mmCIF file as Biopython writes it, N, C-alpha, C and O atoms, coordinates in Angstrom:
data_model
#
loop_
_atom_site.group_PDB
_atom_site.id
_atom_site.type_symbol
_atom_site.label_atom_id
_atom_site.label_alt_id
_atom_site.label_comp_id
_atom_site.label_asym_id
_atom_site.label_entity_id
_atom_site.label_seq_id
_atom_site.pdbx_PDB_ins_code
_atom_site.Cartn_x
_atom_site.Cartn_y
_atom_site.Cartn_z
_atom_site.occupancy
_atom_site.B_iso_or_equiv
_atom_site.auth_seq_id
_atom_site.auth_asym_id
_atom_site.pdbx_PDB_model_num
ATOM 1   N N  . MET A ? 1  ? 137.031 98.839 72.242 1.0 0.0 1  A 1 
ATOM 2   C CA . MET A ? 1  ? 135.925 98.069 72.728 1.0 0.0 1  A 1 
ATOM 3   C C  . MET A ? 1  ? 136.469 96.811 73.406 1.0 0.0 1  A 1 
ATOM 4   O O  . MET A ? 1  ? 137.379 96.163 72.889 1.0 0.0 1  A 1 
ATOM 5   N N  . LYS A ? 2  ? 135.911 96.478 74.550 1.0 0.0 2  A 1 
ATOM 6   C CA . LYS A ? 2  ? 136.338 95.324 75.312 1.0 0.0 2  A 1 
ATOM 7   C C  . LYS A ? 2  ? 135.796 94.045 74.678 1.0 0.0 2  A 1 
ATOM 8   O O  . LYS A ? 2  ? 134.610 93.950 74.360 1.0 0.0 2  A 1 
ATOM 9   N N  . LYS A ? 3  ? 136.682 93.061 74.500 1.0 0.0 3  A 1 
ATOM 10  C CA . LYS A ? 3  ? 136.271 91.781 73.940 1.0 0.0 3  A 1 
ATOM 11  C C  . LYS A ? 3  ? 135.641 90.930 75.040 1.0 0.0 3  A 1 
ATOM 12  O O  . LYS A ? 3  ? 136.241 90.711 76.092 1.0 0.0 3  A 1 
ATOM 13  N N  . LEU A ? 4  ? 134.426 90.456 74.782 1.0 0.0 4  A 1 
ATOM 14  C CA . LEU A ? 4  ? 133.737 89.614 75.744 1.0 0.0 4  A 1 
ATOM 15  C C  . LEU A ? 4  ? 134.065 88.161 75.479 1.0 0.0 4  A 1 
ATOM 16  O O  . LEU A ? 4  ? 134.122 87.730 74.327 1.0 0.0 4  A 1 
ATOM 17  N N  . SER A ? 5  ? 134.280 87.409 76.535 1.0 0.0 5  A 1 
ATOM 18  C CA . SER A ? 5  ? 134.567 85.995 76.411 1.0 0.0 5  A 1 
ATOM 19  C C  . SER A ? 5  ? 133.321 85.195 76.781 1.0 0.0 5  A 1 
ATOM 20  O O  . SER A ? 5  ? 132.827 85.285 77.905 1.0 0.0 5  A 1 
ATOM 21  N N  . LEU A ? 6  ? 132.824 84.421 75.836 1.0 0.0 6  A 1 
ATOM 22  C CA . LEU A ? 6  ? 131.677 83.571 76.116 1.0 0.0 6  A 1 
ATOM 23  C C  . LEU A ? 6  ? 132.174 82.307 76.801 1.0 0.0 6  A 1 
ATOM 24  O O  . LEU A ? 6  ? 133.111 81.660 76.334 1.0 0.0 6  A 1 
ATOM 25  N N  . GLN A ? 7  ? 131.543 81.968 77.902 1.0 0.0 7  A 1 
ATOM 26  C CA . GLN A ? 7  ? 131.976 80.784 78.631 1.0 0.0 7  A 1 
ATOM 27  C C  . GLN A ? 7  ? 131.135 79.569 78.309 1.0 0.0 7  A 1 
ATOM 28  O O  . GLN A ? 7  ? 131.642 78.447 78.318 1.0 0.0 7  A 1 
ATOM 29  N N  . LYS A ? 8  ? 129.858 79.770 78.025 1.0 0.0 8  A 1 
ATOM 30  C CA . LYS A ? 8  ? 128.971 78.659 77.707 1.0 0.0 8  A 1 
ATOM 31  C C  . LYS A ? 8  ? 128.090 79.027 76.528 1.0 0.0 8  A 1 
ATOM 32  O O  . LYS A ? 8  ? 127.547 80.130 76.460 1.0 0.0 8  A 1 
ATOM 33  N N  . ILE A ? 9  ? 127.954 78.095 75.607 1.0 0.0 9  A 1 
ATOM 34  C CA . ILE A ? 9  ? 127.104 78.290 74.448 1.0 0.0 9  A 1 
ATOM 35  C C  . ILE A ? 9  ? 126.162 77.095 74.373 1.0 0.0 9  A 1 
ATOM 36  O O  . ILE A ? 9  ? 126.601 75.948 74.457 1.0 0.0 9  A 1 
ATOM 37  N N  . PHE A ? 10 ? 124.878 77.361 74.217 1.0 0.0 10 A 1 
ATOM 38  C CA . PHE A ? 10 ? 123.880 76.314 74.078 1.0 0.0 10 A 1 
ATOM 39  C C  . PHE A ? 10 ? 123.287 76.397 72.676 1.0 0.0 10 A 1 
ATOM 40  O O  . PHE A ? 10 ? 122.771 77.441 72.276 1.0 0.0 10 A 1 
ATOM 41  N N  . ILE A ? 11 ? 123.360 75.305 71.936 1.0 0.0 11 A 1 
ATOM 42  C CA . ILE A ? 11 ? 122.771 75.239 70.605 1.0 0.0 11 A 1 
ATOM 43  C C  . ILE A ? 11 ? 121.598 74.275 70.707 1.0 0.0 11 A 1 
ATOM 44  O O  . ILE A ? 11 ? 121.781 73.073 70.897 1.0 0.0 11 A 1 
ATOM 45  N N  . LEU A ? 12 ? 120.401 74.814 70.580 1.0 0.0 12 A 1 
ATOM 46  C CA . LEU A ? 12 ? 119.190 74.008 70.748 1.0 0.0 12 A 1 
ATOM 47  C C  . LEU A ? 12 ? 118.633 73.569 69.396 1.0 0.0 12 A 1 
ATOM 48  O O  . LEU A ? 12 ? 118.608 74.343 68.440 1.0 0.0 12 A 1 
ATOM 49  N N  . ASN A ? 13 ? 118.196 72.333 69.336 1.0 0.0 13 A 1 
ATOM 50  C CA . ASN A ? 13 ? 117.583 71.768 68.127 1.0 0.0 13 A 1 
ATOM 51  C C  . ASN A ? 13 ? 118.504 71.859 66.914 1.0 0.0 13 A 1 
ATOM 52  O O  . ASN A ? 13 ? 118.063 72.200 65.816 1.0 0.0 13 A 1 
ATOM 53  N N  . ALA A ? 14 ? 119.754 71.560 67.113 1.0 0.0 14 A 1 
ATOM 54  C CA . ALA A ? 14 ? 120.716 71.581 66.008 1.0 0.0 14 A 1 
ATOM 55  C C  . ALA A ? 14 ? 120.344 70.530 64.980 1.0 0.0 14 A 1 
ATOM 56  O O  . ALA A ? 14 ? 120.020 69.397 65.336 1.0 0.0 14 A 1 
ATOM 57  N N  . GLY A ? 15 ? 120.387 70.892 63.722 1.0 0.0 15 A 1 
ATOM 58  C CA . GLY A ? 15 ? 120.111 69.962 62.651 1.0 0.0 15 A 1 
ATOM 59  C C  . GLY A ? 15 ? 118.655 69.576 62.510 1.0 0.0 15 A 1 
ATOM 60  O O  . GLY A ? 15 ? 118.334 68.586 61.852 1.0 0.0 15 A 1 
ATOM 61  N N  . GLU A ? 16 ? 117.769 70.348 63.124 1.0 0.0 16 A 1 
ATOM 62  C CA . GLU A ? 16 ? 116.340 70.027 63.031 1.0 0.0 16 A 1 
ATOM 63  C C  . GLU A ? 16 ? 115.921 69.958 61.570 1.0 0.0 16 A 1 
ATOM 64  O O  . GLU A ? 16 ? 116.195 70.868 60.788 1.0 0.0 16 A 1 
ATOM 65  N N  . SER A ? 17 ? 115.264 68.884 61.218 1.0 0.0 17 A 1 
ATOM 66  C CA . SER A ? 17 ? 114.875 68.652 59.837 1.0 0.0 17 A 1 
ATOM 67  C C  . SER A ? 17 ? 113.517 69.285 59.548 1.0 0.0 17 A 1 
ATOM 68  O O  . SER A ? 17 ? 112.504 68.887 60.122 1.0 0.0 17 A 1 
ATOM 69  N N  . PHE A ? 18 ? 113.506 70.268 58.659 1.0 0.0 18 A 1 
ATOM 70  C CA . PHE A ? 18 ? 112.260 70.871 58.232 1.0 0.0 18 A 1 
ATOM 71  C C  . PHE A ? 18 ? 112.459 71.531 56.871 1.0 0.0 18 A 1 
ATOM 72  O O  . PHE A ? 18 ? 113.582 71.831 56.465 1.0 0.0 18 A 1 
ATOM 73  N N  . LEU A ? 19 ? 111.366 71.743 56.193 1.0 0.0 19 A 1 
ATOM 74  C CA . LEU A ? 19 ? 111.327 72.364 54.866 1.0 0.0 19 A 1 
ATOM 75  C C  . LEU A ? 19 ? 112.202 71.613 53.867 1.0 0.0 19 A 1 
ATOM 76  O O  . LEU A ? 19 ? 112.437 70.415 54.028 1.0 0.0 19 A 1 
ATOM 77  N N  . HIS A ? 20 ? 112.674 72.291 52.862 1.0 0.0 20 A 1 
ATOM 78  C CA . HIS A ? 20 ? 113.383 71.625 51.770 1.0 0.0 20 A 1 
ATOM 79  C C  . HIS A ? 20 ? 114.828 71.252 52.096 1.0 0.0 20 A 1 
ATOM 80  O O  . HIS A ? 20 ? 115.386 70.375 51.435 1.0 0.0 20 A 1 
ATOM 81  N N  . ALA A ? 21 ? 115.443 71.874 53.073 1.0 0.0 21 A 1 
ATOM 82  C CA . ALA A ? 21 ? 116.860 71.613 53.373 1.0 0.0 21 A 1 
ATOM 83  C C  . ALA A ? 21 ? 117.061 70.339 54.182 1.0 0.0 21 A 1 
ATOM 84  O O  . ALA A ? 21 ? 118.187 69.849 54.280 1.0 0.0 21 A 1 
ATOM 85  N N  . GLN A ? 22 ? 116.011 69.797 54.757 1.0 0.0 22 A 1 
ATOM 86  C CA . GLN A ? 22 ? 116.055 68.559 55.531 1.0 0.0 22 A 1 
ATOM 87  C C  . GLN A ? 22 ? 117.103 68.594 56.649 1.0 0.0 22 A 1 
ATOM 88  O O  . GLN A ? 22 ? 117.739 67.583 56.946 1.0 0.0 22 A 1 
ATOM 89  N N  . GLY A ? 23 ? 117.274 69.760 57.261 1.0 0.0 23 A 1 
ATOM 90  C CA . GLY A ? 23 ? 118.180 69.892 58.397 1.0 0.0 23 A 1 
ATOM 91  C C  . GLY A ? 23 ? 119.627 70.177 58.036 1.0 0.0 23 A 1 
ATOM 92  O O  . GLY A ? 23 ? 120.441 70.427 58.924 1.0 0.0 23 A 1 
ATOM 93  N N  . LYS A ? 24 ? 119.965 70.145 56.757 1.0 0.0 24 A 1 
ATOM 94  C CA . LYS A ? 24 ? 121.357 70.354 56.340 1.0 0.0 24 A 1 
ATOM 95  C C  . LYS A ? 24 ? 121.831 71.774 56.657 1.0 0.0 24 A 1 
ATOM 96  O O  . LYS A ? 24 ? 122.978 71.971 57.059 1.0 0.0 24 A 1 
ATOM 97  N N  . PHE A ? 25 ? 120.955 72.756 56.477 1.0 0.0 25 A 1 
ATOM 98  C CA . PHE A ? 25 ? 121.342 74.138 56.783 1.0 0.0 25 A 1 
ATOM 99  C C  . PHE A ? 25 ? 121.597 74.302 58.272 1.0 0.0 25 A 1 
ATOM 100 O O  . PHE A ? 25 ? 122.620 74.860 58.670 1.0 0.0 25 A 1 
ATOM 101 N N  . ASN A ? 26 ? 120.673 73.819 59.098 1.0 0.0 26 A 1 
ATOM 102 C CA . ASN A ? 26 ? 120.859 73.932 60.544 1.0 0.0 26 A 1 
ATOM 103 C C  . ASN A ? 26 ? 122.104 73.194 61.007 1.0 0.0 26 A 1 
ATOM 104 O O  . ASN A ? 26 ? 122.821 73.676 61.884 1.0 0.0 26 A 1 
ATOM 105 N N  . GLN A ? 27 ? 122.366 72.035 60.429 1.0 0.0 27 A 1 
ATOM 106 C CA . GLN A ? 27 ? 123.558 71.279 60.807 1.0 0.0 27 A 1 
ATOM 107 C C  . GLN A ? 27 ? 124.820 72.036 60.422 1.0 0.0 27 A 1 
ATOM 108 O O  . GLN A ? 27 ? 125.792 72.037 61.178 1.0 0.0 27 A 1 
ATOM 109 N N  . GLU A ? 28 ? 124.822 72.677 59.264 1.0 0.0 28 A 1 
ATOM 110 C CA . GLU A ? 28 ? 125.979 73.459 58.832 1.0 0.0 28 A 1 
ATOM 111 C C  . GLU A ? 28 ? 126.218 74.651 59.753 1.0 0.0 28 A 1 
ATOM 112 O O  . GLU A ? 28 ? 127.359 74.951 60.104 1.0 0.0 28 A 1 
ATOM 113 N N  . VAL A ? 29 ? 125.136 75.334 60.145 1.0 0.0 29 A 1 
ATOM 114 C CA . VAL A ? 29 ? 125.267 76.457 61.085 1.0 0.0 29 A 1 
ATOM 115 C C  . VAL A ? 29 ? 125.819 75.956 62.422 1.0 0.0 29 A 1 
ATOM 116 O O  . VAL A ? 29 ? 126.681 76.601 63.018 1.0 0.0 29 A 1 
ATOM 117 N N  . THR A ? 30 ? 125.333 74.832 62.883 1.0 0.0 30 A 1 
ATOM 118 C CA . THR A ? 30 ? 125.814 74.247 64.141 1.0 0.0 30 A 1 
ATOM 119 C C  . THR A ? 30 ? 127.290 73.905 64.043 1.0 0.0 30 A 1 
ATOM 120 O O  . THR A ? 30 ? 128.068 74.270 64.925 1.0 0.0 30 A 1 
ATOM 121 N N  . ASP A ? 31 ? 127.686 73.212 62.986 1.0 0.0 31 A 1 
ATOM 122 C CA . ASP A ? 31 ? 129.094 72.819 62.813 1.0 0.0 31 A 1 
ATOM 123 C C  . ASP A ? 31 ? 130.008 74.033 62.732 1.0 0.0 31 A 1 
ATOM 124 O O  . ASP A ? 31 ? 131.095 74.036 63.310 1.0 0.0 31 A 1 
ATOM 125 N N  . THR A ? 32 ? 129.566 75.068 62.013 1.0 0.0 32 A 1 
ATOM 126 C CA . THR A ? 32 ? 130.369 76.284 61.871 1.0 0.0 32 A 1 
ATOM 127 C C  . THR A ? 32 ? 130.497 77.011 63.210 1.0 0.0 32 A 1 
ATOM 128 O O  . THR A ? 32 ? 131.572 77.507 63.548 1.0 0.0 32 A 1 
ATOM 129 N N  . THR A ? 33 ? 129.414 77.074 63.965 1.0 0.0 33 A 1 
ATOM 130 C CA . THR A ? 33 ? 129.448 77.713 65.288 1.0 0.0 33 A 1 
ATOM 131 C C  . THR A ? 33 ? 130.397 76.978 66.216 1.0 0.0 33 A 1 
ATOM 132 O O  . THR A ? 33 ? 131.217 77.606 66.886 1.0 0.0 33 A 1 
ATOM 133 N N  . ILE A ? 34 ? 130.296 75.669 66.265 1.0 0.0 34 A 1 
ATOM 134 C CA . ILE A ? 34 ? 131.190 74.875 67.125 1.0 0.0 34 A 1 
ATOM 135 C C  . ILE A ? 34 ? 132.639 75.070 66.704 1.0 0.0 34 A 1 
ATOM 136 O O  . ILE A ? 34 ? 133.503 75.292 67.552 1.0 0.0 34 A 1 
ATOM 137 N N  . ARG A ? 35 ? 132.915 74.992 65.413 1.0 0.0 35 A 1 
ATOM 138 C CA . ARG A ? 35 ? 134.281 75.155 64.909 1.0 0.0 35 A 1 
ATOM 139 C C  . ARG A ? 35 ? 134.835 76.535 65.260 1.0 0.0 35 A 1 
ATOM 140 O O  . ARG A ? 35 ? 135.985 76.655 65.682 1.0 0.0 35 A 1 
ATOM 141 N N  . HIS A ? 36 ? 134.023 77.570 65.087 1.0 0.0 36 A 1 
ATOM 142 C CA . HIS A ? 36 ? 134.483 78.930 65.383 1.0 0.0 36 A 1 
ATOM 143 C C  . HIS A ? 36 ? 134.895 79.081 66.849 1.0 0.0 36 A 1 
ATOM 144 O O  . HIS A ? 36 ? 135.971 79.597 67.150 1.0 0.0 36 A 1 
ATOM 145 N N  . PHE A ? 37 ? 134.031 78.629 67.752 1.0 0.0 37 A 1 
ATOM 146 C CA . PHE A ? 37 ? 134.317 78.847 69.166 1.0 0.0 37 A 1 
ATOM 147 C C  . PHE A ? 37 ? 135.375 77.904 69.714 1.0 0.0 37 A 1 
ATOM 148 O O  . PHE A ? 37 ? 136.076 78.267 70.659 1.0 0.0 37 A 1 
ATOM 149 N N  . THR A ? 38 ? 135.517 76.715 69.161 1.0 0.0 38 A 1 
ATOM 150 C CA . THR A ? 38 ? 136.573 75.823 69.646 1.0 0.0 38 A 1 
ATOM 151 C C  . THR A ? 38 ? 137.936 76.252 69.124 1.0 0.0 38 A 1 
ATOM 152 O O  . THR A ? 38 ? 138.946 76.028 69.791 1.0 0.0 38 A 1 
ATOM 153 N N  . GLU A ? 39 ? 137.984 76.861 67.955 1.0 0.0 39 A 1 
ATOM 154 C CA . GLU A ? 39 ? 139.257 77.336 67.414 1.0 0.0 39 A 1 
ATOM 155 C C  . GLU A ? 39 ? 139.696 78.652 68.039 1.0 0.0 39 A 1 
ATOM 156 O O  . GLU A ? 39 ? 140.894 78.897 68.182 1.0 0.0 39 A 1 
ATOM 157 N N  . SER A ? 40 ? 138.746 79.502 68.411 1.0 0.0 40 A 1 
ATOM 158 C CA . SER A ? 40 ? 139.106 80.835 68.895 1.0 0.0 40 A 1 
ATOM 159 C C  . SER A ? 40 ? 139.211 80.936 70.413 1.0 0.0 40 A 1 
ATOM 160 O O  . SER A ? 40 ? 139.947 81.784 70.916 1.0 0.0 40 A 1 
ATOM 161 N N  . ASP A ? 41 ? 138.499 80.098 71.152 1.0 0.0 41 A 1 
ATOM 162 C CA . ASP A ? 41 ? 138.515 80.196 72.613 1.0 0.0 41 A 1 
ATOM 163 C C  . ASP A ? 41 ? 138.345 78.799 73.200 1.0 0.0 41 A 1 
ATOM 164 O O  . ASP A ? 41 ? 137.248 78.240 73.203 1.0 0.0 41 A 1 
ATOM 165 N N  . HIS A ? 42 ? 139.438 78.252 73.691 1.0 0.0 42 A 1 
ATOM 166 C CA . HIS A ? 42 ? 139.415 76.875 74.189 1.0 0.0 42 A 1 
ATOM 167 C C  . HIS A ? 42 ? 138.767 76.749 75.566 1.0 0.0 42 A 1 
ATOM 168 O O  . HIS A ? 42 ? 138.627 75.638 76.076 1.0 0.0 42 A 1 
ATOM 169 N N  . ASN A ? 43 ? 138.377 77.848 76.168 1.0 0.0 43 A 1 
ATOM 170 C CA . ASN A ? 43 ? 137.718 77.808 77.471 1.0 0.0 43 A 1 
ATOM 171 C C  . ASN A ? 43 ? 136.200 77.784 77.359 1.0 0.0 43 A 1 
ATOM 172 O O  . ASN A ? 43 ? 135.501 77.700 78.368 1.0 0.0 43 A 1 
ATOM 173 N N  . THR A ? 44 ? 135.696 77.858 76.146 1.0 0.0 44 A 1 
ATOM 174 C CA . THR A ? 44 ? 134.255 77.877 75.931 1.0 0.0 44 A 1 
ATOM 175 C C  . THR A ? 44 ? 133.691 76.463 75.986 1.0 0.0 44 A 1 
ATOM 176 O O  . THR A ? 44 ? 134.235 75.547 75.369 1.0 0.0 44 A 1 
ATOM 177 N N  . VAL A ? 45 ? 132.601 76.290 76.725 1.0 0.0 45 A 1 
ATOM 178 C CA . VAL A ? 45 ? 131.906 75.006 76.805 1.0 0.0 45 A 1 
ATOM 179 C C  . VAL A ? 45 ? 130.681 75.088 75.905 1.0 0.0 45 A 1 
ATOM 180 O O  . VAL A ? 45 ? 129.867 76.002 76.034 1.0 0.0 45 A 1 
ATOM 181 N N  . ILE A ? 46 ? 130.556 74.138 75.004 1.0 0.0 46 A 1 
ATOM 182 C CA . ILE A ? 46 ? 129.455 74.135 74.042 1.0 0.0 46 A 1 
ATOM 183 C C  . ILE A ? 46 ? 128.571 72.915 74.298 1.0 0.0 46 A 1 
ATOM 184 O O  . ILE A ? 46 ? 129.055 71.784 74.335 1.0 0.0 46 A 1 
ATOM 185 N N  . HIS A ? 47 ? 127.287 73.153 74.473 1.0 0.0 47 A 1 
ATOM 186 C CA . HIS A ? 47 ? 126.310 72.083 74.643 1.0 0.0 47 A 1 
ATOM 187 C C  . HIS A ? 47 ? 125.360 72.128 73.459 1.0 0.0 47 A 1 
ATOM 188 O O  . HIS A ? 47 ? 124.857 73.192 73.097 1.0 0.0 47 A 1 
ATOM 189 N N  . VAL A ? 48 ? 125.117 70.970 72.855 1.0 0.0 48 A 1 
ATOM 190 C CA . VAL A ? 48 ? 124.276 70.891 71.670 1.0 0.0 48 A 1 
ATOM 191 C C  . VAL A ? 48 ? 123.152 69.892 71.929 1.0 0.0 48 A 1 
ATOM 192 O O  . VAL A ? 48 ? 123.396 68.791 72.424 1.0 0.0 48 A 1 
ATOM 193 N N  . THR A ? 49 ? 121.937 70.270 71.600 1.0 0.0 49 A 1 
ATOM 194 C CA . THR A ? 49 ? 120.832 69.321 71.608 1.0 0.0 49 A 1 
ATOM 195 C C  . THR A ? 49 ? 120.370 69.140 70.175 1.0 0.0 49 A 1 
ATOM 196 O O  . THR A ? 49 ? 120.336 70.094 69.398 1.0 0.0 49 A 1 
ATOM 197 N N  . ASN A ? 50 ? 120.018 67.925 69.834 1.0 0.0 50 A 1 
ATOM 198 C CA . ASN A ? 50 ? 119.540 67.631 68.497 1.0 0.0 50 A 1 
ATOM 199 C C  . ASN A ? 50 ? 118.355 66.692 68.625 1.0 0.0 50 A 1 
ATOM 200 O O  . ASN A ? 50 ? 118.505 65.555 69.073 1.0 0.0 50 A 1 
ATOM 201 N N  . ILE A ? 51 ? 117.180 67.159 68.234 1.0 0.0 51 A 1 
ATOM 202 C CA . ILE A ? 51 ? 115.982 66.365 68.409 1.0 0.0 51 A 1 
ATOM 203 C C  . ILE A ? 51 ? 115.909 65.181 67.450 1.0 0.0 51 A 1 
ATOM 204 O O  . ILE A ? 51 ? 115.049 64.313 67.598 1.0 0.0 51 A 1 
ATOM 205 N N  . ASN A ? 52 ? 116.811 65.143 66.464 1.0 0.0 52 A 1 
ATOM 206 C CA . ASN A ? 52 ? 116.812 64.060 65.488 1.0 0.0 52 A 1 
ATOM 207 C C  . ASN A ? 52 ? 117.622 62.858 65.923 1.0 0.0 52 A 1 
ATOM 208 O O  . ASN A ? 52 ? 117.535 61.799 65.302 1.0 0.0 52 A 1 
ATOM 209 N N  . THR A ? 53 ? 118.407 62.999 66.977 1.0 0.0 53 A 1 
ATOM 210 C CA . THR A ? 53 ? 119.249 61.872 67.403 1.0 0.0 53 A 1 
ATOM 211 C C  . THR A ? 53 ? 118.826 61.331 68.726 1.0 0.0 53 A 1 
ATOM 212 O O  . THR A ? 53 ? 119.430 60.382 69.226 1.0 0.0 53 A 1 
#
């Protein structure tokens, strides 16, 4: 299977605060996603929006 290279990743509403987690779950998913793609492919551009900041 051919490995696809993602060139741009958009993370919308990262860390949005809702329900009982108060945004901690979303922030953890965002941080893990950024860490994964920056460690594995240095050509990937990641844009993050966060409505809380």
